[in-house]
Short mmCIF file of C-alpha atoms in Angstrom, two decimals:
data_model
loop_
_atom_site.label_atom_id
_atom_site.label_comp_id
_atom_site.label_asym_id
_atom_site.label_seq_id
_atom_site.Cartn_x
_atom_site.Cartn_y
_atom_site.Cartn_z
CA GLN A 1 31.07 69.64 -10.10
CA LEU A 2 33.16 66.37 -9.83
CA ARG A 3 34.25 66.63 -13.57
CA ASP A 4 35.27 70.12 -12.94
CA TYR A 5 37.27 69.40 -10.07
CA GLN A 6 38.93 66.31 -12.07
CA SER A 7 39.83 68.14 -15.19
CA LEU A 8 39.89 71.60 -13.81
CA GLY A 9 41.30 71.34 -10.29
CA ILE A 10 38.10 73.22 -9.07
CA PRO A 11 37.66 72.08 -5.38
CA PHE A 12 34.01 71.89 -4.15
CA GLY A 13 32.44 70.96 -0.80
CA VAL A 14 29.46 69.13 -0.05
CA MET A 15 27.00 69.50 3.05
CA MET A 16 24.20 67.43 4.47
CA LEU A 17 21.65 69.52 6.44
CA ASP A 18 18.84 67.90 8.33
CA LEU A 19 16.59 69.72 10.82
CA ASP A 20 16.88 68.67 14.52
CA PHE A 21 13.55 67.00 15.81
CA PHE A 22 11.50 68.01 13.09
CA LYS A 23 9.01 65.20 13.69
CA LEU A 24 8.12 67.00 16.95
CA VAL A 25 7.24 70.22 14.88
CA ASN A 26 4.82 68.22 12.43
CA ASP A 27 3.35 66.42 15.74
CA GLN A 28 2.68 69.81 17.58
CA TYR A 29 1.32 71.80 15.04
CA GLY A 30 0.48 69.89 11.82
CA HIS A 31 1.92 69.02 8.62
CA ASN A 32 0.96 72.41 7.21
CA THR A 33 2.84 74.18 9.61
CA GLY A 34 5.72 71.90 9.28
CA ASP A 35 5.70 72.30 5.20
CA GLU A 36 6.12 76.35 6.24
CA VAL A 37 8.71 75.77 8.40
CA LEU A 38 10.48 73.78 5.98
CA ARG A 39 10.22 76.86 3.58
CA MET A 40 11.36 78.98 6.17
CA VAL A 41 14.47 77.08 6.68
CA ALA A 42 15.05 76.67 2.87
CA GLY A 43 14.89 80.33 2.33
CA THR A 44 17.48 80.64 5.20
CA PHE A 45 19.90 78.12 3.88
CA GLN A 46 19.55 80.05 0.43
CA ASN A 47 20.29 83.54 1.91
CA ALA A 48 23.33 82.17 3.66
CA MET A 49 24.87 80.44 0.62
CA ARG A 50 26.78 82.11 -2.09
CA ARG A 51 25.27 82.85 -5.56
CA ASN A 52 26.54 80.01 -7.36
CA ASP A 53 25.96 77.27 -4.68
CA PHE A 54 23.43 74.52 -4.85
CA ILE A 55 20.97 73.44 -2.21
CA GLY A 56 18.00 71.23 -2.76
CA ARG A 57 15.96 69.02 -0.71
CA TRP A 58 17.46 65.98 -0.37
CA GLY A 59 14.36 63.93 1.40
CA GLY A 60 11.88 64.58 4.27
CA GLU A 61 13.50 67.66 6.43
CA GLU A 62 17.31 66.71 4.65
CA PHE A 63 18.80 69.01 2.23
CA VAL A 64 21.88 68.90 0.29
CA ALA A 65 24.26 71.52 -0.69
CA ILE A 66 27.08 71.77 -3.22
CA LEU A 67 29.45 74.41 -2.76
CA ARG A 68 32.03 75.30 -5.73
CA GLY A 69 35.41 76.60 -5.28
CA VAL A 70 35.39 76.52 -1.45
CA THR A 71 38.36 75.69 0.94
CA HIS A 72 38.07 73.55 4.29
CA LEU A 73 37.89 76.64 6.11
CA GLU A 74 34.94 78.44 4.05
CA LEU A 75 33.12 75.54 4.07
CA ARG A 76 33.26 75.51 7.59
CA THR A 77 32.42 78.98 7.76
CA ILE A 78 29.35 78.67 5.68
CA ALA A 79 28.23 75.58 7.90
CA GLU A 80 28.48 77.51 11.08
CA LYS A 81 26.67 80.33 9.85
CA ILE A 82 23.79 78.14 8.64
CA CYS A 83 23.48 76.72 12.00
CA ARG A 84 23.28 80.37 13.56
CA LEU A 85 20.82 81.68 11.11
CA VAL A 86 18.37 78.85 11.36
CA GLU A 87 18.75 78.94 15.08
CA GLN A 88 17.87 82.48 15.38
CA SER A 89 14.96 82.58 12.88
CA GLY A 90 11.54 81.39 13.49
CA LEU A 91 7.80 81.00 12.47
CA LYS A 92 5.42 83.25 14.05
CA ARG A 93 2.28 81.36 15.10
CA GLY A 94 -0.03 83.68 17.30
CA GLU A 95 2.02 84.91 20.16
CA GLU A 96 4.73 82.27 19.93
CA TYR A 97 7.80 81.49 17.62
CA ILE A 98 7.79 78.21 16.43
CA ARG A 99 12.08 77.55 16.22
CA VAL A 100 14.04 74.83 14.65
CA THR A 101 17.97 74.26 14.59
CA VAL A 102 19.79 72.07 11.99
CA SER A 103 22.80 69.63 12.03
CA ILE A 104 25.01 70.01 9.30
CA GLY A 105 27.97 67.44 7.91
CA ALA A 106 30.11 68.65 5.50
CA SER A 107 33.38 67.32 3.44
CA ILE A 108 35.47 68.54 0.78
CA VAL A 109 36.31 66.74 -2.41
CA LEU A 110 39.35 64.49 -2.35
CA PRO A 111 41.12 63.32 -5.79
CA GLU A 112 39.72 59.40 -5.02
CA ASP A 113 36.05 60.88 -4.41
CA THR A 114 33.31 59.37 -6.43
CA ALA A 115 29.72 61.61 -6.33
CA VAL A 116 28.86 58.56 -3.94
CA SER A 117 31.76 58.72 -1.49
CA ILE A 118 31.68 62.62 -0.98
CA VAL A 119 28.07 62.35 -0.25
CA GLN A 120 28.71 59.39 2.30
CA ARG A 121 31.20 61.37 4.11
CA ALA A 122 29.24 64.13 4.46
CA ASP A 123 26.34 62.10 5.85
CA GLN A 124 28.80 60.37 8.33
CA ALA A 125 29.81 63.89 9.29
CA LEU A 126 26.00 64.73 9.50
CA TYR A 127 25.72 61.84 11.92
CA GLN A 128 28.43 63.02 14.10
CA SER A 129 26.77 66.45 14.46
CA LYS A 130 23.59 64.71 15.40
CA HIS A 131 25.72 62.49 18.13
CA ASP A 132 27.65 65.19 19.33
CA GLY A 133 24.41 66.98 20.41
CA ARG A 134 22.96 68.57 17.22
CA ASN A 135 22.53 72.39 16.18
CA ARG A 136 26.06 72.06 15.00
CA ALA A 137 28.33 71.52 11.70
CA THR A 138 30.92 68.54 11.13
CA LEU A 139 33.47 68.47 8.72
CA ILE A 140 35.20 65.06 7.64
#
């Protein structure tokens, strides 16, 4: 994506997505259920994104997404949509639903960016979402 931006001027955004308080899910329901919750949330991510976007697991309960050809407003709209959809989804266990939320940090590529700098900026925005109360998207 960075090469396409530098040579063709096609902008892109990077989102870092992290499930809020996911350790509590594993502690309360076990790792197998935690894995099911991760799969459910990953499906929600994929359904919320456009066909040409990429999302993958970054590690643990954290994901990274690359959205090609987006504006700042479109990136914000997609990130906020993902927050709402995750919050509304749940995994049914007996009579209860296991629900999680997600915090998102995002950034649009800048002319001086490297692959490392844009990911670092999105990660800073993710930290800000966590600091500001979780279950939200922050763009910087």
